[in-house]
Coordinates of C-alpha atoms in Angstrom, one line a residue:
Chain A
M1 CA -32.2 -32.7 3.4
S2 CA -35.4 -31.4 1.7
L3 CA -36.3 -27.8 0.7
T4 CA -39.3 -25.9 2.1
L5 CA -41.6 -24.1 -0.3
E6 CA -40.2 -20.8 1.1
Q7 CA -36.7 -21.8 0.2
V8 CA -37.8 -22.6 -3.3
H9 CA -39.2 -19.1 -3.6
R10 CA -36.0 -17.6 -2.2
I11 CA -33.8 -19.5 -4.7
A12 CA -36.1 -18.4 -7.5
H13 CA -35.8 -14.8 -6.4
L14 CA -32.0 -15.0 -6.2
A15 CA -32.0 -16.4 -9.8
R16 CA -34.5 -13.8 -10.8
I17 CA -36.9 -16.5 -12.1
E18 CA -40.6 -15.9 -11.6
V19 CA -42.4 -19.0 -10.4
S20 CA -46.1 -19.3 -9.8
A21 CA -47.5 -21.1 -6.8
S22 CA -48.1 -24.3 -8.7
E23 CA -44.7 -24.1 -10.4
A24 CA -43.1 -23.6 -7.0
L25 CA -44.7 -26.9 -5.9
S26 CA -43.5 -28.9 -8.9
T27 CA -40.1 -27.2 -8.7
Q28 CA -39.9 -28.2 -5.0
G29 CA -40.5 -31.8 -6.0
H30 CA -37.8 -31.7 -8.7
L31 CA -35.2 -30.1 -6.5
N32 CA -35.9 -32.5 -3.6
G33 CA -35.4 -35.3 -6.1
I34 CA -32.0 -33.9 -6.9
F35 CA -31.2 -33.6 -3.3
Q36 CA -32.0 -37.3 -2.7
L37 CA -29.6 -38.1 -5.5
I38 CA -26.9 -35.9 -3.8
E39 CA -27.5 -37.7 -0.5
Q40 CA -27.0 -41.0 -2.2
M41 CA -23.7 -39.8 -3.6
Q42 CA -22.6 -38.3 -0.3
A43 CA -23.0 -41.7 1.3
V44 CA -20.1 -43.0 -0.8
D45 CA -16.8 -43.1 1.1
T46 CA -14.5 -40.7 -0.7
T47 CA -11.6 -40.9 1.7
G48 CA -8.3 -40.2 -0.1
V49 CA -10.1 -39.0 -3.3
E50 CA -9.0 -35.6 -4.4
P51 CA -11.9 -33.2 -4.9
M52 CA -12.7 -32.7 -8.5
A53 CA -13.1 -29.2 -9.9
H54 CA -13.6 -30.2 -13.5
A55 CA -14.7 -33.3 -15.3
Q56 CA -11.7 -33.2 -17.6
D57 CA -8.4 -34.0 -16.1
L58 CA -6.6 -31.2 -17.9
A59 CA -4.9 -27.9 -17.0
Q60 CA -6.2 -24.5 -18.0
R61 CA -4.6 -23.2 -21.2
L62 CA -3.2 -19.7 -21.0
R63 CA -3.1 -17.0 -23.6
D64 CA -0.4 -14.4 -24.1
D65 CA -1.2 -10.9 -22.9
V66 CA -1.9 -9.2 -26.2
V67 CA -4.8 -7.1 -27.3
S68 CA -6.5 -9.1 -30.1
E69 CA -10.0 -7.5 -30.0
S70 CA -10.7 -4.4 -32.0
D71 CA -13.5 -1.9 -31.2
R72 CA -16.8 -3.3 -32.4
R73 CA -19.0 -1.0 -30.3
A74 CA -21.2 0.1 -33.1
A75 CA -22.2 -3.4 -33.9
F76 CA -22.8 -4.4 -30.3
L77 CA -24.8 -1.2 -29.5
A78 CA -26.9 -1.8 -32.6
V79 CA -28.4 -5.0 -31.1
A80 CA -29.1 -3.5 -27.7
P81 CA -32.6 -2.4 -26.8
E82 CA -31.6 1.1 -25.8
T83 CA -28.4 3.1 -26.0
E84 CA -27.1 6.7 -25.6
A85 CA -23.7 8.4 -25.8
G86 CA -22.1 5.0 -26.3
L87 CA -23.7 3.5 -23.2
Y88 CA -26.1 0.7 -22.8
L89 CA -29.2 2.0 -21.0
V90 CA -30.9 -0.1 -18.4
P91 CA -33.7 0.6 -15.9
K92 CA -32.4 2.8 -13.1
V93 CA -30.5 0.5 -10.6
I94 CA -29.5 2.9 -7.9
E95 CA -31.4 2.7 -4.6
Chain B
M1 CA -11.4 4.6 24.4
N2 CA -9.0 2.8 26.6
Q3 CA -11.0 -0.2 27.4
W4 CA -11.8 -0.9 23.7
E5 CA -9.6 -2.7 21.3
V6 CA -10.0 -2.0 17.6
V7 CA -9.7 -4.9 15.1
I8 CA -9.2 -4.3 11.4
G9 CA -8.7 -6.5 8.4
I10 CA -8.2 -5.1 4.9
E11 CA -9.2 -6.4 1.5
T12 CA -7.5 -4.7 -1.4
H13 CA -8.3 -4.9 -5.1
A14 CA -5.2 -4.3 -7.1
Q15 CA -5.6 -3.9 -10.8
L16 CA -3.0 -6.0 -12.5
A17 CA -0.6 -4.5 -15.0
T18 CA -1.7 -6.3 -18.2
V19 CA -2.5 -4.8 -21.5
S20 CA -5.4 -7.1 -22.1
K21 CA -8.2 -8.4 -19.9
I22 CA -8.1 -11.4 -17.7
F23 CA -10.3 -13.6 -19.9
S24 CA -10.5 -11.8 -23.2
G25 CA -8.2 -10.0 -25.7
A26 CA -9.8 -6.5 -25.2
S27 CA -7.6 -3.7 -24.1
T28 CA -7.4 -2.5 -20.5
A29 CA -6.2 1.0 -21.2
F30 CA -7.7 3.6 -19.0
G31 CA -9.9 6.5 -20.2
A32 CA -11.2 5.1 -23.5
E33 CA -14.6 6.1 -24.9
P34 CA -17.4 4.0 -23.2
N35 CA -17.7 0.4 -24.5
T36 CA -15.0 0.7 -27.1
Q37 CA -12.9 -1.8 -25.1
A38 CA -15.7 -4.2 -24.3
C39 CA -15.6 -7.3 -26.6
A40 CA -18.0 -10.1 -27.0
V41 CA -16.5 -12.0 -24.1
D42 CA -16.8 -9.0 -21.8
L43 CA -20.4 -8.5 -22.9
A44 CA -21.2 -12.1 -22.3
L45 CA -22.7 -12.7 -25.7
P46 CA -23.9 -16.2 -26.2
G47 CA -21.3 -18.8 -27.0
V48 CA -18.2 -17.0 -25.8
L49 CA -15.7 -18.7 -23.5
P50 CA -13.0 -17.2 -21.2
V51 CA -9.3 -17.9 -21.9
L52 CA -7.0 -17.0 -19.0
N53 CA -4.3 -14.3 -19.5
R54 CA -0.8 -15.7 -18.6
Q55 CA 0.5 -12.3 -17.5
A56 CA -2.3 -12.0 -14.9
V57 CA -1.3 -15.3 -13.4
E58 CA 2.4 -14.3 -13.4
C59 CA 1.5 -11.1 -11.5
A60 CA -0.2 -13.3 -8.9
I61 CA 2.9 -15.5 -8.6
R62 CA 5.2 -12.5 -8.3
F63 CA 3.0 -11.2 -5.4
G64 CA 2.9 -14.6 -3.7
L65 CA 6.7 -14.9 -3.8
A66 CA 7.2 -11.3 -2.7
I67 CA 5.2 -11.8 0.5
D68 CA 6.6 -15.2 1.2
A69 CA 3.3 -17.0 0.7
E70 CA 2.5 -20.3 -0.8
V71 CA 1.8 -20.1 -4.5
A72 CA -0.9 -22.8 -5.1
R73 CA 0.3 -25.4 -7.6
K74 CA -3.4 -25.9 -8.4
S75 CA -6.1 -23.3 -8.0
V76 CA -9.7 -23.2 -9.2
F77 CA -11.9 -20.4 -10.7
A78 CA -15.4 -20.2 -9.4
R79 CA -18.5 -18.3 -10.3
K80 CA -19.8 -15.7 -7.8
N81 CA -23.4 -15.2 -8.7
Y82 CA -25.3 -11.9 -8.4
F83 CA -27.4 -9.7 -10.6
Y84 CA -26.3 -6.2 -11.5
P85 CA -26.4 -4.6 -14.9
D86 CA -22.7 -3.9 -14.9
L87 CA -22.1 -7.7 -14.7
P88 CA -23.4 -9.0 -17.9
K89 CA -22.8 -12.7 -17.3
G90 CA -24.8 -12.6 -14.0
Y91 CA -21.7 -13.9 -12.2
Q92 CA -18.2 -12.7 -11.6
I93 CA -15.4 -15.2 -12.3
S94 CA -13.4 -15.3 -9.1
Q95 CA -11.6 -17.9 -6.9
M96 CA -13.2 -19.3 -3.7
D97 CA -11.9 -22.6 -2.2
L98 CA -8.6 -22.8 -3.9
P99 CA -7.1 -19.3 -4.4
V100 CA -3.8 -18.8 -6.2
V101 CA -1.9 -17.3 -3.2
V102 CA -2.3 -18.6 0.3
G103 CA -0.8 -17.0 3.5
G104 CA 2.2 -14.7 3.5
Q105 CA 3.0 -11.6 5.5
I106 CA 4.1 -8.0 5.1
A107 CA 6.3 -6.3 7.8
V108 CA 5.3 -2.6 8.0
Q109 CA 6.7 0.4 9.9
V110 CA 4.1 2.2 11.9
G111 CA 4.7 5.7 13.3
Q112 CA 7.8 7.9 13.4
G113 CA 10.7 8.6 15.8
D114 CA 10.7 7.1 19.2
K115 CA 7.1 5.8 18.8
A116 CA 7.9 3.9 15.6
Y117 CA 7.5 0.1 15.7
E118 CA 7.4 -2.7 13.3
K119 CA 4.1 -4.6 12.7
V120 CA 3.8 -7.9 10.8
V121 CA 0.5 -8.1 9.0
H122 CA -0.4 -11.7 8.0
L123 CA -2.3 -12.3 4.8
T124 CA -5.0 -14.9 4.5
R125 CA -5.0 -15.2 0.7
A126 CA -4.9 -13.4 -2.6
H127 CA -7.0 -14.5 -5.5
L128 CA -7.5 -13.6 -9.2
E129 CA -10.8 -12.3 -10.4
E130 CA -12.4 -10.0 -13.0
D131 CA -13.6 -6.5 -12.4
A132 CA -17.2 -5.4 -13.2
G133 CA -18.3 -2.6 -15.5
K134 CA -19.4 0.8 -14.5
S135 CA -22.9 2.1 -13.9
L136 CA -23.5 5.8 -14.5
H137 CA -26.6 7.1 -12.8
E138 CA -26.7 10.6 -14.2
D139 CA -29.7 11.6 -16.0
F140 CA -30.5 9.3 -18.9
H141 CA -34.3 9.9 -18.8
G142 CA -34.6 8.0 -15.5
K143 CA -32.3 5.2 -16.7
S144 CA -28.8 4.1 -15.9
G145 CA -26.0 4.0 -18.4
I146 CA -23.6 1.1 -18.5
D147 CA -20.0 1.2 -19.6
L148 CA -18.4 -2.2 -19.8
N149 CA -14.8 -1.1 -20.6
R150 CA -13.7 -2.1 -17.1
A151 CA -15.6 -5.4 -17.2
G152 CA -13.0 -8.2 -17.3
T153 CA -10.1 -6.2 -16.1
P154 CA -7.8 -8.4 -14.0
L155 CA -7.7 -7.9 -10.3
L156 CA -5.8 -9.5 -7.5
E157 CA -7.9 -9.4 -4.3
I158 CA -5.5 -9.4 -1.4
V159 CA -7.0 -10.3 2.0
T160 CA -5.4 -9.8 5.4
E161 CA -6.0 -11.5 8.7
P162 CA -7.7 -9.2 11.2
D163 CA -4.3 -8.2 12.5
M164 CA -4.4 -4.4 12.6
R165 CA -5.3 -2.6 15.9
S166 CA -5.5 1.0 14.8
S167 CA -6.2 3.2 11.8
D168 CA -2.5 4.1 11.8
E169 CA -1.6 0.4 11.4
A170 CA -4.2 0.0 8.7
V171 CA -2.8 3.0 6.8
A172 CA 0.8 1.8 7.3
Y173 CA -0.2 -1.6 5.9
A174 CA -2.1 -0.1 2.9
K175 CA 0.9 2.1 2.1
A176 CA 3.4 -0.7 2.3
L177 CA 1.2 -2.9 0.1
H178 CA 0.7 0.0 -2.4
A179 CA 4.5 0.4 -2.5
L180 CA 5.1 -3.3 -2.9
V181 CA 2.7 -4.0 -5.8
Q182 CA 4.4 -1.1 -7.7
W183 CA 7.8 -2.3 -6.6
I184 CA 7.3 -5.7 -8.2
G185 CA 5.6 -4.2 -11.2
I186 CA 2.2 -5.9 -10.9
C187 CA 0.0 -2.8 -10.5
D188 CA 0.4 0.9 -11.4
G189 CA -1.0 1.9 -8.0
N190 CA -3.0 4.8 -9.5
M191 CA -5.7 5.3 -6.8
Q192 CA -7.5 8.1 -8.7
E193 CA -8.1 5.7 -11.6
G194 CA -9.2 3.0 -9.2
S195 CA -6.2 0.7 -9.7
F196 CA -5.8 0.2 -6.0
R197 CA -8.9 0.2 -3.8
C198 CA -9.3 -0.9 -0.2
D199 CA -12.2 -2.2 1.9
A200 CA -11.7 -2.2 5.7
N201 CA -13.4 -4.7 8.0
V202 CA -13.7 -2.9 11.3
S203 CA -14.9 -4.2 14.7
V204 CA -14.3 -3.3 18.3
R205 CA -14.2 -5.5 21.4
P206 CA -13.5 -4.9 25.1
K207 CA -9.8 -5.2 25.8
G208 CA -8.9 -8.8 26.8
Q209 CA -11.9 -10.4 25.2
A210 CA -11.0 -13.3 23.0
E211 CA -13.8 -13.3 20.5
Y212 CA -14.1 -10.6 17.8
G213 CA -16.9 -8.1 17.9
T214 CA -19.4 -7.9 15.0
R215 CA -17.7 -6.3 12.0
R216 CA -18.9 -3.8 9.5
E217 CA -17.2 -3.5 6.1
I218 CA -16.3 -0.1 4.7
K219 CA -16.2 -0.3 0.9
N220 CA -14.1 1.3 -1.8
L221 CA -11.7 3.6 0.0
N222 CA -9.5 5.1 -2.7
S223 CA -7.1 7.2 -0.7
F224 CA -5.1 6.7 2.5
R225 CA -6.6 9.7 4.1
F226 CA -10.1 8.4 3.5
L227 CA -9.0 5.0 4.9
K228 CA -7.9 6.6 8.1
E229 CA -10.9 9.0 8.4
A230 CA -13.4 6.2 7.7
I231 CA -11.9 3.8 10.2
D232 CA -11.7 6.5 12.9
F233 CA -15.3 7.5 12.4
E234 CA -16.5 3.9 12.3
V235 CA -14.6 2.9 15.4
Q236 CA -16.1 5.8 17.4
W237 CA -19.6 5.1 16.0
Q238 CA -19.4 1.4 17.0
I239 CA -18.1 2.2 20.5
N240 CA -20.9 4.7 21.0
E241 CA -23.5 2.2 19.8
I242 CA -22.3 -0.4 22.2
E243 CA -22.0 2.0 25.1
E244 CA -25.5 3.0 24.5
G245 CA -26.6 -0.6 24.8
R246 CA -27.2 -1.3 21.1
R247 CA -25.8 -4.2 19.2
I248 CA -23.7 -3.9 16.0
Q249 CA -25.3 -5.5 13.0
Q250 CA -23.0 -6.9 10.4
A251 CA -23.3 -4.6 7.4
T252 CA -21.6 -3.0 4.4
V253 CA -21.1 0.7 4.7
L254 CA -19.9 3.5 2.5
F255 CA -17.7 6.4 3.5
D256 CA -18.8 9.9 2.6
P257 CA -15.7 12.1 2.3
D258 CA -17.8 15.3 2.5
S259 CA -19.4 14.5 5.8
G260 CA -16.6 12.3 7.1
E261 CA -19.2 9.7 8.1
T262 CA -19.9 6.1 7.2
R263 CA -23.4 5.0 6.3
M264 CA -25.2 1.8 5.4
M265 CA -25.2 0.6 1.8
R266 CA -27.9 -1.2 0.0
S267 CA -28.5 -4.6 1.7
K268 CA -26.2 -6.8 -0.4
E269 CA -26.8 -10.5 -0.7
D270 CA -25.1 -12.4 2.1
A271 CA -22.0 -14.4 1.3
H272 CA -23.8 -17.7 1.1
D273 CA -26.2 -16.2 -1.3
Y274 CA -23.5 -15.7 -3.9
R275 CA -23.8 -19.5 -4.6
Y276 CA -20.2 -20.0 -5.6
F277 CA -19.4 -23.0 -7.6
P278 CA -16.4 -24.1 -9.8
D279 CA -16.7 -22.5 -13.2
P280 CA -17.1 -25.2 -15.8
D281 CA -15.8 -23.0 -18.5
L282 CA -12.3 -22.9 -16.9
L283 CA -10.0 -25.8 -16.1
P284 CA -8.0 -25.8 -12.9
L285 CA -5.0 -23.4 -13.1
I286 CA -1.8 -25.5 -12.7
I287 CA 1.4 -23.6 -11.9
S288 CA 4.6 -25.5 -12.4
E289 CA 7.7 -25.4 -10.2
E290 CA 9.7 -24.2 -13.3
W291 CA 7.4 -21.2 -13.7
I292 CA 7.6 -20.3 -10.1
D293 CA 11.4 -20.5 -10.2
R294 CA 11.6 -18.4 -13.3
V295 CA 9.4 -15.7 -11.7
R296 CA 11.5 -15.8 -8.5
G297 CA 14.7 -15.3 -10.6
G298 CA 13.2 -12.2 -12.1
L299 CA 12.1 -10.5 -8.9
P300 CA 14.0 -7.4 -7.9
E301 CA 15.5 -7.1 -4.4
L302 CA 12.4 -6.6 -2.2
P303 CA 11.9 -3.5 -0.1
V304 CA 12.0 -5.5 3.1
H305 CA 15.5 -6.9 2.2
K306 CA 16.8 -3.6 0.8
R307 CA 15.7 -1.9 4.0
A308 CA 17.5 -4.4 6.2
R309 CA 20.6 -4.0 3.9
F310 CA 20.5 -0.2 4.2
V311 CA 20.5 -0.5 7.9
S312 CA 23.3 -3.1 8.2
E313 CA 25.5 -1.9 5.3
F314 CA 25.1 1.8 5.5
G315 CA 24.3 2.2 9.2
L316 CA 21.0 4.1 8.5
S317 CA 18.2 4.2 11.0
V318 CA 15.2 2.0 10.2
Y319 CA 13.1 5.1 9.6
D320 CA 15.5 6.4 7.0
A321 CA 15.9 3.0 5.4
T322 CA 12.1 2.8 5.2
T323 CA 11.7 6.2 3.7
L324 CA 14.4 5.4 1.1
T325 CA 12.8 2.2 0.1
A326 CA 9.4 3.8 -0.4
S327 CA 9.8 3.2 -4.2
Q328 CA 12.3 1.5 -6.5
E329 CA 13.1 4.9 -8.0
M330 CA 13.9 6.4 -4.7
A331 CA 16.1 3.5 -3.6
A332 CA 17.9 3.4 -6.9
F333 CA 18.6 7.1 -6.7
F334 CA 20.0 6.7 -3.2
E335 CA 22.2 3.8 -4.1
A336 CA 23.5 5.6 -7.2
T337 CA 24.3 8.6 -5.0
V338 CA 26.2 6.4 -2.5
A339 CA 28.1 4.8 -5.3
V340 CA 29.6 8.2 -6.2
A341 CA 30.0 9.7 -2.7
G342 CA 31.2 6.5 -1.1
Q343 CA 29.7 4.1 1.5
S344 CA 31.3 6.0 4.4
H345 CA 29.1 9.0 3.4
A346 CA 25.9 7.1 3.1
K347 CA 24.3 9.1 6.0
P348 CA 24.6 12.5 4.3
C349 CA 23.5 10.9 1.1
A350 CA 20.4 9.7 2.8
N351 CA 19.7 13.2 4.2
W352 CA 20.2 14.9 0.9
V353 CA 17.9 12.5 -0.9
M354 CA 15.2 12.4 1.7
V355 CA 15.3 16.1 2.8
D356 CA 16.8 18.5 0.4
L357 CA 16.1 16.7 -2.9
A358 CA 12.7 15.5 -1.8
A359 CA 11.6 19.0 -0.7
R360 CA 12.8 20.5 -3.9
L361 CA 11.0 17.8 -6.0
N362 CA 7.9 18.2 -4.0
K363 CA 7.9 21.9 -4.4
E364 CA 8.1 21.6 -8.2
G365 CA 5.7 18.7 -8.4
Q366 CA 8.4 16.5 -9.9
E367 CA 9.2 12.8 -9.5
I368 CA 12.6 11.5 -8.5
A369 CA 12.9 9.5 -11.7
T370 CA 13.0 12.8 -13.6
S371 CA 15.0 14.8 -11.1
P372 CA 16.9 17.7 -12.7
V373 CA 19.8 16.9 -10.3
S374 CA 21.1 13.4 -11.1
A375 CA 22.4 11.0 -8.5
Q376 CA 25.9 11.4 -10.0
Q377 CA 25.7 15.2 -9.5
L378 CA 24.4 14.9 -6.0
G379 CA 27.0 12.3 -5.1
G380 CA 29.7 14.6 -6.4
L381 CA 28.3 17.5 -4.3
I382 CA 28.3 15.4 -1.2
L383 CA 32.0 14.4 -1.8
R384 CA 32.9 18.1 -1.8
I385 CA 31.2 18.6 1.6
A386 CA 32.9 15.5 2.9
D387 CA 36.4 16.7 1.9
N388 CA 35.7 20.2 3.3
T389 CA 35.9 22.0 -0.1
I390 CA 32.5 23.6 0.7
S391 CA 30.3 23.9 3.8
N392 CA 26.8 22.6 4.1
N393 CA 25.4 26.1 3.5
I394 CA 27.4 26.7 0.4
A395 CA 26.4 23.1 -0.7
K396 CA 22.8 24.2 -0.7
K397 CA 23.8 27.0 -3.1
V398 CA 25.6 24.5 -5.3
F399 CA 22.6 22.2 -5.3
E400 CA 20.4 25.1 -6.4
A401 CA 22.8 25.8 -9.2
L402 CA 22.9 22.2 -10.3
W403 CA 19.1 22.2 -10.2
N404 CA 19.0 25.2 -12.5
G405 CA 21.5 23.7 -14.9
E406 CA 24.3 26.3 -14.2
G407 CA 26.9 23.6 -14.5
A408 CA 27.4 19.9 -15.2
T409 CA 29.0 19.0 -11.9
A410 CA 29.4 20.4 -8.4
D411 CA 33.1 20.9 -9.1
E412 CA 32.4 23.0 -12.1
I413 CA 30.0 25.2 -10.2
I414 CA 32.3 25.6 -7.2
E415 CA 35.2 26.5 -9.5
K416 CA 33.1 28.8 -11.8
Q417 CA 31.3 30.7 -9.0
G418 CA 34.3 30.8 -6.6
L419 CA 32.6 29.0 -3.8
K420 CA 35.6 27.0 -2.6
Q421 CA 35.8 27.2 1.2
I422 CA 38.5 29.2 2.8
T423 CA 40.5 26.8 5.0
D424 CA 43.7 28.7 5.1
T425 CA 44.1 29.4 8.8
G426 CA 46.0 32.7 8.2
A427 CA 43.2 34.1 6.0
I428 CA 40.5 33.2 8.5
E429 CA 42.5 34.5 11.4
A430 CA 42.8 37.9 9.6
L431 CA 39.0 38.0 9.2
V432 CA 38.4 37.0 12.8
D433 CA 40.8 39.8 14.0
A434 CA 39.1 42.4 11.9
V435 CA 35.6 41.3 13.2
L436 CA 36.8 41.3 16.8
A437 CA 38.2 44.8 16.4
A438 CA 35.1 46.2 14.8
N439 CA 32.6 44.6 17.3
A440 CA 33.9 45.5 20.7
A441 CA 30.4 45.6 22.1
N442 CA 29.8 42.0 21.2
V443 CA 33.1 41.0 22.6
A444 CA 32.3 42.7 25.9
E445 CA 28.9 41.1 26.0
F446 CA 30.4 37.6 25.4
R447 CA 33.0 38.2 28.2
A448 CA 30.1 39.2 30.4
G449 CA 28.6 35.8 29.9
K450 CA 26.2 36.3 27.0
E451 CA 26.5 33.2 24.8
K452 CA 24.4 34.8 22.1
A453 CA 27.1 37.3 21.5
F454 CA 29.4 34.5 20.3
N455 CA 26.9 33.5 17.6
A456 CA 26.7 37.1 16.4
L457 CA 30.5 37.2 16.0
V458 CA 30.5 33.9 14.1
G459 CA 27.9 35.4 11.8
Q460 CA 30.0 38.5 11.3
V461 CA 33.0 36.4 10.3
M462 CA 31.0 34.3 7.9
K463 CA 29.5 37.4 6.4
A464 CA 33.0 38.9 5.9
A465 CA 34.0 35.6 4.3
K466 CA 30.9 35.6 2.0
G467 CA 29.9 32.3 3.7
K468 CA 33.0 30.5 2.4
A469 CA 35.0 30.2 5.7
N470 CA 35.0 26.8 7.2
P471 CA 32.5 27.2 10.1
Q472 CA 34.4 24.8 12.4
Q473 CA 37.6 26.7 11.9
V474 CA 35.9 30.0 12.5
N475 CA 34.4 28.7 15.7
D476 CA 37.7 27.3 17.0
L477 CA 39.6 30.5 16.1
L478 CA 37.1 32.8 17.7
K479 CA 37.0 30.7 20.9
K480 CA 40.8 30.8 21.1
K481 CA 41.0 34.5 20.5
L482 CA 38.3 35.3 23.0
A483 CA 39.9 33.2 25.6
D484 CA 43.2 35.0 25.3

């Protein structure tokens, strides 16, 4: 499998990454290199091998359901570009 | 409409009853000042890591056991990637390939009376995920305001198979699910606050066709009425489109309660564009047999089992049993009433709880859990009807008195207010004789074949007895005297 230039632009758009025409070309090369690697791996017979969700063979640790975080809104708002009435302001997103 | 079949599947987001968020220690309390309950993890500040809330997992296990599903011994969290300002990480932590609950079913009662039937709705899965924040689009100088208090709130997304065939079935399922999640204590069910929201996937196909039609998804229905109205509108719209030769395009739509219409939403990224992948920040969730057994041991008797028991043990109709198992509180009240009045009087107990008490509570906007008339008081009242101390009519008076706190027990009120029924035949006979003598016209009418005249005479006797005569005895005596 190899990616078309158009697919590279689409992936870049989904990831909200701006790529120029020349960057798209080099990115296409990089990504296709990765796909070749994946193809090689997929050629390995994995019959009977359980799919791996995480590199460490451990179980998720759980925490008790208690409120441990206090209100630090003032500190968090202070580092935001724009705020009002306790809200973070962002460019209008409604269509 | 006859040649079309409606196909509906429902996805529900139930907010889980935890005090802290699914991956952080911030509070989930509703109604706080904006962003006061959004901690560094919820804000996705650099370097933070999610740690899973045990109680959220336990809620999922409870749900899985309650619907007879498979609780996955191993499930995996995945990232669902999309960009929106109320999702600071740029992805939602959810579950994709290995959800925590697989399969299961809920049996629901659809319709009333003769047309009532049971429908089994199969579930595909239920998975744990985090909620997003809230975007406020009011005027902030052309900007949007973001409140992240809700970000990271634990949700259980519950997905059905496309099993429902009408809006009535969809609503019956949604109500049954709503009752169940509250019954097992995993969700407060508050629809106004968004704790329980439904999406409906709707399609139509010609009757007899095996393949499904193209579906459209109606998002975020937060009341049962809207769920029904939205589906009904959508079905009619799809049928019209097809009959006019147009094709249905898969889409996400919103329901506008004011116009009663559904309309297209912004073109959301397609499913494959969410680029799900296992979240490397979270290890697989392993649920032990011991944990599942412990949760099973702590489950209350489920509504479906209680319903069946009310039918077999108390001889109630399925409809009555369904109504009485609408909530834990209702069922507990009914059972406590029966415990006092006796199992042989379960039917009148059911009627009093479902009809008289429910109507009175409804009128006053009160909940059964805080009913001014207790189950013990109501049971005591029903005992006195059963042993003929009072008639049904007088019982309503006693009920009113109990409601108003005029006495601690039905017996006390009957005694204090002199409401005991007159069952002495001699006394009733005297009343009947007096009424017959004073109402010669009615007697003549009755003898001339006018049945109504009889009721008028009964009424006169009851009036003379101040309502306290046993109605059956009055009837019998009148009939006997008139036949002489």
